[in-house]
Tab-separated table of C-alpha atoms in Angstrom:
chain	number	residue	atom	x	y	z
A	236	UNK	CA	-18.441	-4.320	-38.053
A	237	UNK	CA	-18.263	-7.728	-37.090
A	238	UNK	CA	-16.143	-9.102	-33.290
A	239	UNK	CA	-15.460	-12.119	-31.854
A	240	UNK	CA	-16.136	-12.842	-28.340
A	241	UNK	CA	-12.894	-11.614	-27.424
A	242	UNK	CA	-12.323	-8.588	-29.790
A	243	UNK	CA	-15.528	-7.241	-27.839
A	244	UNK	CA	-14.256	-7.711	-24.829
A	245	UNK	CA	-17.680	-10.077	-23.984
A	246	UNK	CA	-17.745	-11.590	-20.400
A	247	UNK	CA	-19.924	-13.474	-19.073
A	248	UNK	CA	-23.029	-11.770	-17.670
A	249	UNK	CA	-25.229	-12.700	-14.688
A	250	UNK	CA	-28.367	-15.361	-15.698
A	251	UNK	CA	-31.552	-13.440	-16.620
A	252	UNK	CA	-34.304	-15.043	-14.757
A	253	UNK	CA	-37.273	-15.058	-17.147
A	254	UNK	CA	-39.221	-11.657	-17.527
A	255	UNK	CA	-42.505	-11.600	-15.228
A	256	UNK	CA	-45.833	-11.838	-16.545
A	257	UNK	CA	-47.259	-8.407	-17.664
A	258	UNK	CA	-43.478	-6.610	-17.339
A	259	UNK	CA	-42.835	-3.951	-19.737
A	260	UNK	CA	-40.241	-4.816	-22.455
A	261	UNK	CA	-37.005	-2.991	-22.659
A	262	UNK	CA	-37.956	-1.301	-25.892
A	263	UNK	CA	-41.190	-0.373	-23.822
A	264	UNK	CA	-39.264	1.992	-21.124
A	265	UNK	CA	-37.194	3.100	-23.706
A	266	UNK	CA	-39.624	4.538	-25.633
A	267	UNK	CA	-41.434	5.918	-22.695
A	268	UNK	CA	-38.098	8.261	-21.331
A	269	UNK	CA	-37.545	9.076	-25.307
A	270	UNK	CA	-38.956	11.176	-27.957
A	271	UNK	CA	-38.763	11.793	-31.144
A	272	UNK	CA	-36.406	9.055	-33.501
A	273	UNK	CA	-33.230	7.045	-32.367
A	274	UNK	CA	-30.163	7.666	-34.315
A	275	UNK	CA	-29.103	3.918	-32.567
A	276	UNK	CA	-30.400	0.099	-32.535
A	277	UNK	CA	-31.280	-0.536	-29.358
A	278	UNK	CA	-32.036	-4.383	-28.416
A	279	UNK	CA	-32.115	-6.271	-25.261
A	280	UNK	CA	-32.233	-9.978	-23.117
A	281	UNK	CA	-36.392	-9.898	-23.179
A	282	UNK	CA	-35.666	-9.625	-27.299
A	283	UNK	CA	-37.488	-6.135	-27.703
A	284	UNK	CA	-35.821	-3.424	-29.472
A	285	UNK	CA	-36.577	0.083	-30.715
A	286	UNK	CA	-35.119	2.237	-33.127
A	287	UNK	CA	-33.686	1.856	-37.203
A	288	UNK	CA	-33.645	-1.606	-38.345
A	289	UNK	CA	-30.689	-0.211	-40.494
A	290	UNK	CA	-28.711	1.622	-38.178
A	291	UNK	CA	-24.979	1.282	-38.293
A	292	UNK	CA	-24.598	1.770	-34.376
A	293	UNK	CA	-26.011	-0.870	-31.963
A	294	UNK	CA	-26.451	-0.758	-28.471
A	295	UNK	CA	-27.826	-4.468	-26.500
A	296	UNK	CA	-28.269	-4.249	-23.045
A	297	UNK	CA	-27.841	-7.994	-22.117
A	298	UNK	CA	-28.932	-8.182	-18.443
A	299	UNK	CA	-31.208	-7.538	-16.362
A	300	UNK	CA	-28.858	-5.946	-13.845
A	301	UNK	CA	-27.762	-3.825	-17.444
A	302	UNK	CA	-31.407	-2.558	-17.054
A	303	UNK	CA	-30.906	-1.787	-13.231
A	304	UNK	CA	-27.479	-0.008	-13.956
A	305	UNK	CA	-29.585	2.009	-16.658
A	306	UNK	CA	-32.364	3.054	-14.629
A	307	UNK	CA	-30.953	4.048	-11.200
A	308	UNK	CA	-28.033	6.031	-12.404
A	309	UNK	CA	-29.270	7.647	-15.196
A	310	UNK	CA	-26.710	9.740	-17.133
A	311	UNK	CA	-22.435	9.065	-17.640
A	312	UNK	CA	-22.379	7.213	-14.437
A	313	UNK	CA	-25.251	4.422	-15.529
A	314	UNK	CA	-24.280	3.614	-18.774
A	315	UNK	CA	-20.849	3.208	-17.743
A	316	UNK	CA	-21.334	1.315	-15.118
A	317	UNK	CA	-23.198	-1.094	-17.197
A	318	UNK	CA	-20.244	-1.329	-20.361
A	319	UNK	CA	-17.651	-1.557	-18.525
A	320	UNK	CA	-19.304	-4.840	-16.325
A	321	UNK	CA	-19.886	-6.139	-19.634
A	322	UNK	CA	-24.200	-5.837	-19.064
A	323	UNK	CA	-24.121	-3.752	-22.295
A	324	UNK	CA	-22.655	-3.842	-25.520
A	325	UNK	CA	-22.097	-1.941	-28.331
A	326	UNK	CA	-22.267	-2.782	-31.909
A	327	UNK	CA	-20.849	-1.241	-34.446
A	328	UNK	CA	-18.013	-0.013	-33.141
A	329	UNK	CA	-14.672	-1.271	-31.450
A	330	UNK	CA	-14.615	-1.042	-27.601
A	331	UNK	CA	-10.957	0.468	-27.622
A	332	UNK	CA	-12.689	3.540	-29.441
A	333	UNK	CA	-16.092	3.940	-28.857
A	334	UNK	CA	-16.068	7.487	-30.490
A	335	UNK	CA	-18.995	7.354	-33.382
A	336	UNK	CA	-21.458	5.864	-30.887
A	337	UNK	CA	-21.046	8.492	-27.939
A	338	UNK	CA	-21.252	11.664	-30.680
A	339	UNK	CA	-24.729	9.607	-32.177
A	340	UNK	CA	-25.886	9.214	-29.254
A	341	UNK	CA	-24.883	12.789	-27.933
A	342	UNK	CA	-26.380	14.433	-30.985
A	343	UNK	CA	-29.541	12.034	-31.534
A	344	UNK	CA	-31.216	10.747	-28.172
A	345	UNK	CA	-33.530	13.088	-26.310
A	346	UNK	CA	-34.730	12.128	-23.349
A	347	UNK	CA	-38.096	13.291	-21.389
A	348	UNK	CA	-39.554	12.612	-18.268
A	349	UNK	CA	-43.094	10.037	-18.450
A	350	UNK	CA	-46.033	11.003	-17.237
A	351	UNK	CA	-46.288	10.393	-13.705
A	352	UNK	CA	-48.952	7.916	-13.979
A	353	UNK	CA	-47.192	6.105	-17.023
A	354	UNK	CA	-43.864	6.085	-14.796
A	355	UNK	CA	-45.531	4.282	-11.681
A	356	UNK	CA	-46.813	1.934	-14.086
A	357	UNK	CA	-43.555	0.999	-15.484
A	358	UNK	CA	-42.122	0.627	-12.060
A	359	UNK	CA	-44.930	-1.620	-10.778
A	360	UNK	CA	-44.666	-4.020	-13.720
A	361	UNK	CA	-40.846	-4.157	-13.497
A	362	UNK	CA	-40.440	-4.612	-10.207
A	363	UNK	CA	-39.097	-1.900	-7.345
A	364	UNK	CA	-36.021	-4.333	-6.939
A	365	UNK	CA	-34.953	-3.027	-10.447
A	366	UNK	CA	-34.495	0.216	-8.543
A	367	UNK	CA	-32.134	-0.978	-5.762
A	368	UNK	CA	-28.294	-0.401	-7.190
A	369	UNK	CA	-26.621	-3.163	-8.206
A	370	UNK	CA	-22.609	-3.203	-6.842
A	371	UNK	CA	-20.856	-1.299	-8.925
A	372	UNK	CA	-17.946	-2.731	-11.369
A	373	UNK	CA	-14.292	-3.176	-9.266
A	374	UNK	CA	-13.220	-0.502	-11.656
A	375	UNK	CA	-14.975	2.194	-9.622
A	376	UNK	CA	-13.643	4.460	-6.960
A	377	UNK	CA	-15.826	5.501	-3.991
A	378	UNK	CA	-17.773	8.508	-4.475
A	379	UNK	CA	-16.523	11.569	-3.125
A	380	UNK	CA	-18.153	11.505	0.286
A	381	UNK	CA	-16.847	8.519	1.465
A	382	UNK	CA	-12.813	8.785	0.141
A	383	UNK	CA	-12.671	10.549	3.818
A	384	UNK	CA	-10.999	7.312	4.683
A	385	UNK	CA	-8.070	8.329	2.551
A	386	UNK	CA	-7.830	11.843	3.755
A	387	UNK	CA	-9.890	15.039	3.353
A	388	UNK	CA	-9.729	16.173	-0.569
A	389	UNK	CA	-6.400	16.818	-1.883
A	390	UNK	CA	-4.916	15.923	1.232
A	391	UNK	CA	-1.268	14.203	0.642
A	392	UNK	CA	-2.156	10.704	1.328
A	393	UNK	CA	-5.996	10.917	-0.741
A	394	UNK	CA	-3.855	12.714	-3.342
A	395	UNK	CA	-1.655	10.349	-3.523
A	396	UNK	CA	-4.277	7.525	-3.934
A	397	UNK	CA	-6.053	9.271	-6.793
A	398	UNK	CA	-2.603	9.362	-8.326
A	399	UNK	CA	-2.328	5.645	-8.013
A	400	UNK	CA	-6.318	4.784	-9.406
A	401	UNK	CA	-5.032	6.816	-12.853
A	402	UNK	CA	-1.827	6.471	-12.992
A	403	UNK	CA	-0.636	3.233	-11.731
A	404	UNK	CA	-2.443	0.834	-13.633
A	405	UNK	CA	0.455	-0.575	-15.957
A	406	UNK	CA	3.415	0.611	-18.048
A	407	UNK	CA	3.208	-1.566	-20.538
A	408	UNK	CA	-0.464	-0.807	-20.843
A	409	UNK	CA	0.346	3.199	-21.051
A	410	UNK	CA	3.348	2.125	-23.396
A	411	UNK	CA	0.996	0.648	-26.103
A	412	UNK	CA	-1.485	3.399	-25.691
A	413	UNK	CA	0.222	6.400	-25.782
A	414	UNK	CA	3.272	5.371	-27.886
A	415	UNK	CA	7.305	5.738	-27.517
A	416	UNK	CA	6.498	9.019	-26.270
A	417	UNK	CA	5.405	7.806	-22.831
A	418	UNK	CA	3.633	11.650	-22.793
A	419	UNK	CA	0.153	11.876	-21.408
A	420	UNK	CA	-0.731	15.117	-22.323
A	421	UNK	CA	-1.774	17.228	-25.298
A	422	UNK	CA	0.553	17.096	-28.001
A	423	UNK	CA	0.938	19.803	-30.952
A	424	UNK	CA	-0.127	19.188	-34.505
A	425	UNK	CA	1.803	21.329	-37.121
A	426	UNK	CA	-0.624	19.588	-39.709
A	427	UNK	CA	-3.728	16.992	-38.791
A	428	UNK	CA	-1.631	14.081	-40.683
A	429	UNK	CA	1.119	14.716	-38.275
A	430	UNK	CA	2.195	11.016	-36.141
A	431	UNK	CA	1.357	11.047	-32.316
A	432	UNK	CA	5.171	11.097	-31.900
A	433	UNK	CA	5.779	13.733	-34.324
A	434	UNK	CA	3.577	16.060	-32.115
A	435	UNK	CA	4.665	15.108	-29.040
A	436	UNK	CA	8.235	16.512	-30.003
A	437	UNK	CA	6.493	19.525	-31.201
A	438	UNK	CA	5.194	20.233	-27.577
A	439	UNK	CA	7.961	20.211	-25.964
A	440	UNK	CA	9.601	21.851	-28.276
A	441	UNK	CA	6.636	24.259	-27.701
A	442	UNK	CA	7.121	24.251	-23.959
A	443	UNK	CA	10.897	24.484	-24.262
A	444	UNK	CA	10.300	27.542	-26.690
A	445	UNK	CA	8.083	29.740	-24.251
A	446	UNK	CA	10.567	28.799	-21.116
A	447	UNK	CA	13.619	30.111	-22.853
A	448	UNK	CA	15.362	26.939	-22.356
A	449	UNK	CA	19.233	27.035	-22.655
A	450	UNK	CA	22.451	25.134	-21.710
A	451	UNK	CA	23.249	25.105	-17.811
A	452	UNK	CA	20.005	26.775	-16.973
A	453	UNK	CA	18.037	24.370	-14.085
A	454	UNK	CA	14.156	23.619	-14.709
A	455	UNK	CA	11.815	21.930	-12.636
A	456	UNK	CA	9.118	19.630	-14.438
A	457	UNK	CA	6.067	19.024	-11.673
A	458	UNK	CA	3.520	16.214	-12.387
A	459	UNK	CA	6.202	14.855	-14.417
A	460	UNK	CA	4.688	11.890	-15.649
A	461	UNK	CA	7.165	9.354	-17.189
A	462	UNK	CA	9.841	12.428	-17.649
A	463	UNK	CA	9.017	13.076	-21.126
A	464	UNK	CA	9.653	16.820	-20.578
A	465	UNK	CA	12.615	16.490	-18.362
A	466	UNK	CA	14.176	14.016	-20.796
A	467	UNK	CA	14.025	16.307	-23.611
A	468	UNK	CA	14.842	19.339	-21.705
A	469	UNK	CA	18.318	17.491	-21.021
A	470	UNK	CA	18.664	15.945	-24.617
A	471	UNK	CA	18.116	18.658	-26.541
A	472	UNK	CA	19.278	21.704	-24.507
A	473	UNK	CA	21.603	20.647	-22.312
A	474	UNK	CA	19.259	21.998	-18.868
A	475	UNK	CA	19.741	20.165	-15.624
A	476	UNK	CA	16.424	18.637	-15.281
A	477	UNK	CA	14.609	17.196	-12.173
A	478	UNK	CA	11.036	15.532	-12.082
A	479	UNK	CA	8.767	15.288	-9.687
A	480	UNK	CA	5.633	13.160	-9.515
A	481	UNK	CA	3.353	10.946	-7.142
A	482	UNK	CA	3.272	8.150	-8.979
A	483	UNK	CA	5.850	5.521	-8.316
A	484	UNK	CA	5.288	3.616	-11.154
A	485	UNK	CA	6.151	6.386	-13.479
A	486	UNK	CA	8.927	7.496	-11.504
A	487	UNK	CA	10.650	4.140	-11.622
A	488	UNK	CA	9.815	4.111	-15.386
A	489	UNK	CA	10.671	7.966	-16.262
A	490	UNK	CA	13.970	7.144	-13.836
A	491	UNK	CA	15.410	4.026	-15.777
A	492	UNK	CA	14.471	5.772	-19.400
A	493	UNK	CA	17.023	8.903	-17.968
A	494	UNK	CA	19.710	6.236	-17.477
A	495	UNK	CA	19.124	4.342	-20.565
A	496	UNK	CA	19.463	6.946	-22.722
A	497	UNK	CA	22.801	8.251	-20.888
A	498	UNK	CA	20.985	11.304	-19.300
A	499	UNK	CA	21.812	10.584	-15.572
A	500	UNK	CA	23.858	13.722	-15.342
A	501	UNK	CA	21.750	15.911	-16.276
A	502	UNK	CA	18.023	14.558	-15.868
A	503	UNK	CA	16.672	12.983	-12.625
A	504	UNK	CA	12.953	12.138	-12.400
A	505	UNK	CA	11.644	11.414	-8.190
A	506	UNK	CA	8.684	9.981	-6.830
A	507	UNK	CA	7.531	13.081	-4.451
A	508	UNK	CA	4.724	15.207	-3.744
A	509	UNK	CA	5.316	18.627	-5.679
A	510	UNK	CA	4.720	20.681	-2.611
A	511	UNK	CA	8.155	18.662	-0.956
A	512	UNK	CA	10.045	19.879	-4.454
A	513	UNK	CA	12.950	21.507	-3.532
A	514	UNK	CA	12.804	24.884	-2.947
A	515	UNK	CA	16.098	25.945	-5.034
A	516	UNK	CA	16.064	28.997	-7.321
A	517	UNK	CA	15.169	27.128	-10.899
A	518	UNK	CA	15.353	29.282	-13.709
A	519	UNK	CA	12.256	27.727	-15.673
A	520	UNK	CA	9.377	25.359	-13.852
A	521	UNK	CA	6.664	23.523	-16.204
A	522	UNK	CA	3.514	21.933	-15.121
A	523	UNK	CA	2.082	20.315	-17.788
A	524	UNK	CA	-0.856	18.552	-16.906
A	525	UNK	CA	-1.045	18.895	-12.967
A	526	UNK	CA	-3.401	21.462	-11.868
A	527	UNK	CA	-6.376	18.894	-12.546
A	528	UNK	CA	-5.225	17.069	-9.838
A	529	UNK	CA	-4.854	19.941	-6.879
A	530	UNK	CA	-8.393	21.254	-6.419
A	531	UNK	CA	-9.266	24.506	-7.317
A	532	UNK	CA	-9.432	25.893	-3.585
A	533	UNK	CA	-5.678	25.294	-3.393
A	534	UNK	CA	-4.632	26.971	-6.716
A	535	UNK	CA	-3.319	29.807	-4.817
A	536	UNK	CA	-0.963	27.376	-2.254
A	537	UNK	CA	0.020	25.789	-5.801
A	538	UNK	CA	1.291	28.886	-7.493
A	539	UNK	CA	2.386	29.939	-4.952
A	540	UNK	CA	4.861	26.820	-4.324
A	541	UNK	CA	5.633	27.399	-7.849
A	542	UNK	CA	6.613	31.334	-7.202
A	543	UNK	CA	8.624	30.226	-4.983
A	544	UNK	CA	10.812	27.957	-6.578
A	545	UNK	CA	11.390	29.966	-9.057
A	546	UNK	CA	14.287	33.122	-9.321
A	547	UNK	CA	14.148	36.624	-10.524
A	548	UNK	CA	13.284	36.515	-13.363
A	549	UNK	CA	11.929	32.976	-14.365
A	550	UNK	CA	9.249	31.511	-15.801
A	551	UNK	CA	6.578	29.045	-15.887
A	552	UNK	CA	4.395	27.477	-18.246
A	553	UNK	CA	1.663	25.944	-16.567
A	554	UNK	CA	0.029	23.809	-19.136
A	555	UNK	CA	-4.009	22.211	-18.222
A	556	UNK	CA	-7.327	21.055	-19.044
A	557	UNK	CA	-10.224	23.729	-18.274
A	558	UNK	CA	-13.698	24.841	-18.711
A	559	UNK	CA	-14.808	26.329	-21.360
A	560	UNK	CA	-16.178	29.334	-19.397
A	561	UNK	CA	-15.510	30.530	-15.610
A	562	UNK	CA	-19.414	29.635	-15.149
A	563	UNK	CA	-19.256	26.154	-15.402
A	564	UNK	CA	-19.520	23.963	-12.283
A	565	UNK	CA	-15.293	22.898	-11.158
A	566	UNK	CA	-16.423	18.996	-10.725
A	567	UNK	CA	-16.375	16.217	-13.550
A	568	UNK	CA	-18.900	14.229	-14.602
A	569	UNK	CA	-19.624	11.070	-12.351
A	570	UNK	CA	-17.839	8.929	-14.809
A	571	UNK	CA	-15.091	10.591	-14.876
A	572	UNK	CA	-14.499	11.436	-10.744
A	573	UNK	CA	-15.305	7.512	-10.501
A	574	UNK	CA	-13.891	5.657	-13.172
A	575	UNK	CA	-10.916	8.244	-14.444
A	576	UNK	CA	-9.703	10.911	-12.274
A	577	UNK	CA	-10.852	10.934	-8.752
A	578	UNK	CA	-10.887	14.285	-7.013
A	579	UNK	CA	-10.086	16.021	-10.413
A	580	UNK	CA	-11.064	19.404	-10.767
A	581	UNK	CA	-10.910	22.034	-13.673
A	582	UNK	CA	-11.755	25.757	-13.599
A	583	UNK	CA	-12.247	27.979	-16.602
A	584	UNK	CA	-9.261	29.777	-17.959
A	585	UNK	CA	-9.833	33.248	-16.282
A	586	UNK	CA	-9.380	31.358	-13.076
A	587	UNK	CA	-6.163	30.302	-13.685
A	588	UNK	CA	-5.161	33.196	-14.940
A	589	UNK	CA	-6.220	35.426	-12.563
A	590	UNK	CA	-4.856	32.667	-9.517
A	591	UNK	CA	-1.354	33.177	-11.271
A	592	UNK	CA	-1.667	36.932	-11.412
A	593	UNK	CA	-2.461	36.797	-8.097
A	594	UNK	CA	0.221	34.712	-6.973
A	595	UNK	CA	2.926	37.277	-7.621
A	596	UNK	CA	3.500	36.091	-11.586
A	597	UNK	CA	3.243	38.660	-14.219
A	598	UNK	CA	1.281	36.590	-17.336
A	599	UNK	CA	2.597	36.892	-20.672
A	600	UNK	CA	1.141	34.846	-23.326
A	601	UNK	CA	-1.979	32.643	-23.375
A	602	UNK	CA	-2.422	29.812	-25.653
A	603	UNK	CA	-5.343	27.529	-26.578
A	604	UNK	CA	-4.943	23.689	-27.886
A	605	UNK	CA	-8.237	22.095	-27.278
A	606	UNK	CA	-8.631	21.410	-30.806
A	607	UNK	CA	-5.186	19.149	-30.462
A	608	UNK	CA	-6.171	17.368	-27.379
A	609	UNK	CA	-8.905	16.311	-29.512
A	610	UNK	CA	-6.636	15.038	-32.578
A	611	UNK	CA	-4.353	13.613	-29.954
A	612	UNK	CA	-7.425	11.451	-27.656
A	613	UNK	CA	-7.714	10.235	-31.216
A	614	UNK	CA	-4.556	9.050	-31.664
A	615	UNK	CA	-4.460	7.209	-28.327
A	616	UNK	CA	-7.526	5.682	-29.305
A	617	UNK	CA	-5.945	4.248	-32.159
A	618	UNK	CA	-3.302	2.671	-30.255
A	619	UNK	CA	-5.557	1.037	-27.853
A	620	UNK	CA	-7.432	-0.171	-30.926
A	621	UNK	CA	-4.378	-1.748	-32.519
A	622	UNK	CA	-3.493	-3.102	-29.270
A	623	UNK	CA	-6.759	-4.590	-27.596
A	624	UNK	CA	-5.503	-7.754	-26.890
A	625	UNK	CA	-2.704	-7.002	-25.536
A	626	UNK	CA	-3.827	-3.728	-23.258
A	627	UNK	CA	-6.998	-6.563	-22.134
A	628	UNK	CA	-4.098	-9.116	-21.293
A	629	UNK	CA	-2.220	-5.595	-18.821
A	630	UNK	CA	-4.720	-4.195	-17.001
A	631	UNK	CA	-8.224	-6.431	-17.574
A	632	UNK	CA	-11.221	-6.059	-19.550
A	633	UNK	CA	-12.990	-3.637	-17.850
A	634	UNK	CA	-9.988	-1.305	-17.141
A	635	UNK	CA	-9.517	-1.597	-20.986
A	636	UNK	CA	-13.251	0.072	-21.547
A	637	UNK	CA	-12.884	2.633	-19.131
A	638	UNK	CA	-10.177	4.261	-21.380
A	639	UNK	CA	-11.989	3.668	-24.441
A	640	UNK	CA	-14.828	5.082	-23.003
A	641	UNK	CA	-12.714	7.957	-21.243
A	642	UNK	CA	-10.732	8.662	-24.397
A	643	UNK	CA	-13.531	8.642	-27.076
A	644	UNK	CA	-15.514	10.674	-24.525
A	645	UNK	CA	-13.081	13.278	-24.176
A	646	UNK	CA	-12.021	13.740	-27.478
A	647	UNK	CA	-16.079	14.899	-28.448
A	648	UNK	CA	-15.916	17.265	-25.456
A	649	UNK	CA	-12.880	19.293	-26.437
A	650	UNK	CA	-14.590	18.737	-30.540
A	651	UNK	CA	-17.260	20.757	-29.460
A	652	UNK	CA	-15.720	22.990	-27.004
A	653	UNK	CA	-17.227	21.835	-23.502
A	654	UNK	CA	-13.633	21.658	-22.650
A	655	UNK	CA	-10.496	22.815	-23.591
A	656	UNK	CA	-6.212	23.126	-22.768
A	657	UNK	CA	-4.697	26.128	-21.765
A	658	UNK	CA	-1.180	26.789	-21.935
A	659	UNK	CA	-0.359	29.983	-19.743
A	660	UNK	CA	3.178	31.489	-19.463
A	661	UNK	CA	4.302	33.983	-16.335
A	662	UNK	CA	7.280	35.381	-15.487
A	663	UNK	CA	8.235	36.306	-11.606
A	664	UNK	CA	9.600	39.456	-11.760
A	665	UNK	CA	12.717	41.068	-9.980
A	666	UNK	CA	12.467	43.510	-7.427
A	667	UNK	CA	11.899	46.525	-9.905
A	668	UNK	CA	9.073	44.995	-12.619
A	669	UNK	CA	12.078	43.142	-14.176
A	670	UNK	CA	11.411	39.962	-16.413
A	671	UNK	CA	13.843	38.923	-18.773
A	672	UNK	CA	11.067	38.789	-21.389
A	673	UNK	CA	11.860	40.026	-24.647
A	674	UNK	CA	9.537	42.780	-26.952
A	675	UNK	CA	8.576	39.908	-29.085
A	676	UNK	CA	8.176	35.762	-27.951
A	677	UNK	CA	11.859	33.629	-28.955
A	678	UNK	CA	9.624	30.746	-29.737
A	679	UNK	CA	7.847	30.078	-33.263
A	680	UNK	CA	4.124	30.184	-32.653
């Protein structure tokens, strides 16, 4: 595959002063942190390269500070730092969906550590200032230790900024990406050939389904988003709907939507902190994609703020991204705490579970869609492909590779089940074990 300049999303990179006398080539280091055969091209700015001649993926590091990226952040966090400043490209593939390079070069690269004497003579002949960091690309957050300046972790006001690095980076950029919907969260595929918009409906028809949702009943959405699930709540059943969520942009968004569509007696959608919700006595509450944003520590403040907004007999569907196990460490990748989701965290499914049992809900039914989020990351993918330009022209070049990178990235973790979505439904219970819940589920599985 074939790009122009500005199809790659190309920028200018800093001058490469000429390579030093006696400096290993590119292709040199490679091979010495590598073994066995490259699935991938890989070329670079000295003109060395390793790997198939014939290989349909390409990766060209063009600068030296590409190296430098490379070498002292080794992992996620390196080799994004260096695409999304534009130091290294990719062939082969477009940037908006970067999908069949990460799975080659997550199935075909193995790395191993040089001898120590072959290492130190790498080093030497490179030069030790290849080793100092270069500044990171604008696109990065601090690293955990130092977002003290914002608050301790998953305080209101840091909370609130990690809200704003995600979520706030343009509606019209989110609009093209993830369709009419507006909905950033997994949808449901009745079939694979399905549209994105198609299975959007069918989740909240899913999520409407396992709440019971019914004329004059009162839900509360939390993390809202841009009110997708309030919106349809009020459309198609007739519930007084309110929205909460910290993100001002998608408030003022979600909140003119609700008025355009002659839902403003019924819906409301505000920009507030879910923990300032209003503590009425809703008959249903979602949350549908929000605990990945409240640190696991606080799951049981969070449940509990959800118990109690809840009456007798109501439910919740609690809707999120977890681990695959209850083993697995709670913190993302670099990449993604940096570039994506700062302060995210996401615990494996017996966590949340259990947090919700222990919170005073009585769990009912337990549902697994990681193989959707997958089918639906490529579907937003598709969208950003079909509108580069004009996602590059919203939010900038390198906030345009993030979320190729992010999406395609994603998409290969839930494939092969390093992550997944949980959709968990509870009940809280009257004074004498009641529910309201029925012998069998009202919704169609």
């Amino acid at each position: 595959m074939s790009m122009t300049e500005q199809e790659s999303g190309r920028t200018d990179p800093e001058p490469t002063p000429p390579r030093r006398t006696g400096a290993p080539t590119v292709a040199t280091i490679i091979r010495a942190v590598t073994r066995g055969e490259l699935p991938v091209r890989i070329s670079a700015y000295d003109g060395s390269d390793v790997g198939p001649a014939d290989a349909a993926i390409g990766l060209h590091i063009r600068t030296e500070r590409g190296l430098s990226y490379l070498l002292t952040a080794p992992g996620d966090l390196g080799l994004a730092r260096a695409y999304v400043s534009g130091d290294l490209e990719v062939r082969g593939v477009h940037p908006g969906d970067p999908y069949e390079a990460l799975r080659a070069l997550g199935t075909g690269v193995r790395f191993k550590a040089p001898a120590m004497g072959e290492a130190l003579s790498l080093v030497r002949g490179l030069g030790w200032e290849r080793l100092r960091p270069p500044p990171p690309p604008p696109q990065e957050a601090l690293p955990r230790w130092r977002r003290v300046v914002s608050g301790l972790r998953h305080s209101r006001a840091r909370d609130s900024s990690a809200i704003e690095h995600h979520y706030d980076v343009s509606n019209s950029f989110y609009e093209k990406v993830l369709g009419p919907s507006m909905t950033y969260t997994c949808a449901v595929f009745r079939d694979p050939s399905d549209s994105l918009e198609q299975a959007q409906a069918n989740k909240y028809e899913l999520v409407a389904g396992k709440l019971a949702l019914k004329p004059g009943m009162r839900l509360l959405d939390v993390g809202c988003g841009w009110g997708g699930m309030v919106r349809h709540a009020a459309r198609e059943y007739g519930v007084k709907a309110l929205g909460v969520t910290l993100s001002r942009a998608q408030a003022e968004w979600a909140q003119a939507a609700i008025e355009r569509e002659g839902l403003a007696d019924l819906a409301e959608v505000r920009h507030m902190d879910y923990r300032d919700a209003p503590r009425d006595s809703f008959d249903a509450v979602s949350s549908i994609g929000l605990t990945e944003h409240i640190g696991v520590r606080n799951y049981p403040a969070y449940f509990g703020a959800l118990y109690d907004r809840l009456r007798p007999g109501g439910r919740l569907l609690n809707h999120c991204i977890t681990r695959a196990d209850n083993r697995m460490p709670n913190n993302p990748g670099a990449f993604i705490d940096r570039y994506v989701f700062p302060d995210g965290e996401l615990a494996g499914p017996g966590r949340v579970i259990s947090e919700m049992h222990d919170a005073g809900f009585e769990v009912h039914h337990e549902e697994n869609l990681r193989q959707h989020y997958a089918l639906t990351l490529a579907g937003w993918c598709r969208n950003l492909v079909a509108n580069w330009d004009a996602c590059v022209a919203d939010a900038g070049i390198g906030r345009a590779r993030v979320w190729g990178l992010y999406m395609a990235g994603s998409r290969l973790a839930f494939e092969r089940n390093e992550i997944q979505l949980h959709q968990v439904l509870g009940t809280r219970n009257g004074p004498q074990g009641e529910s309201g819940y029925p012998l069998r589920p009202e919704w169609t599985p």
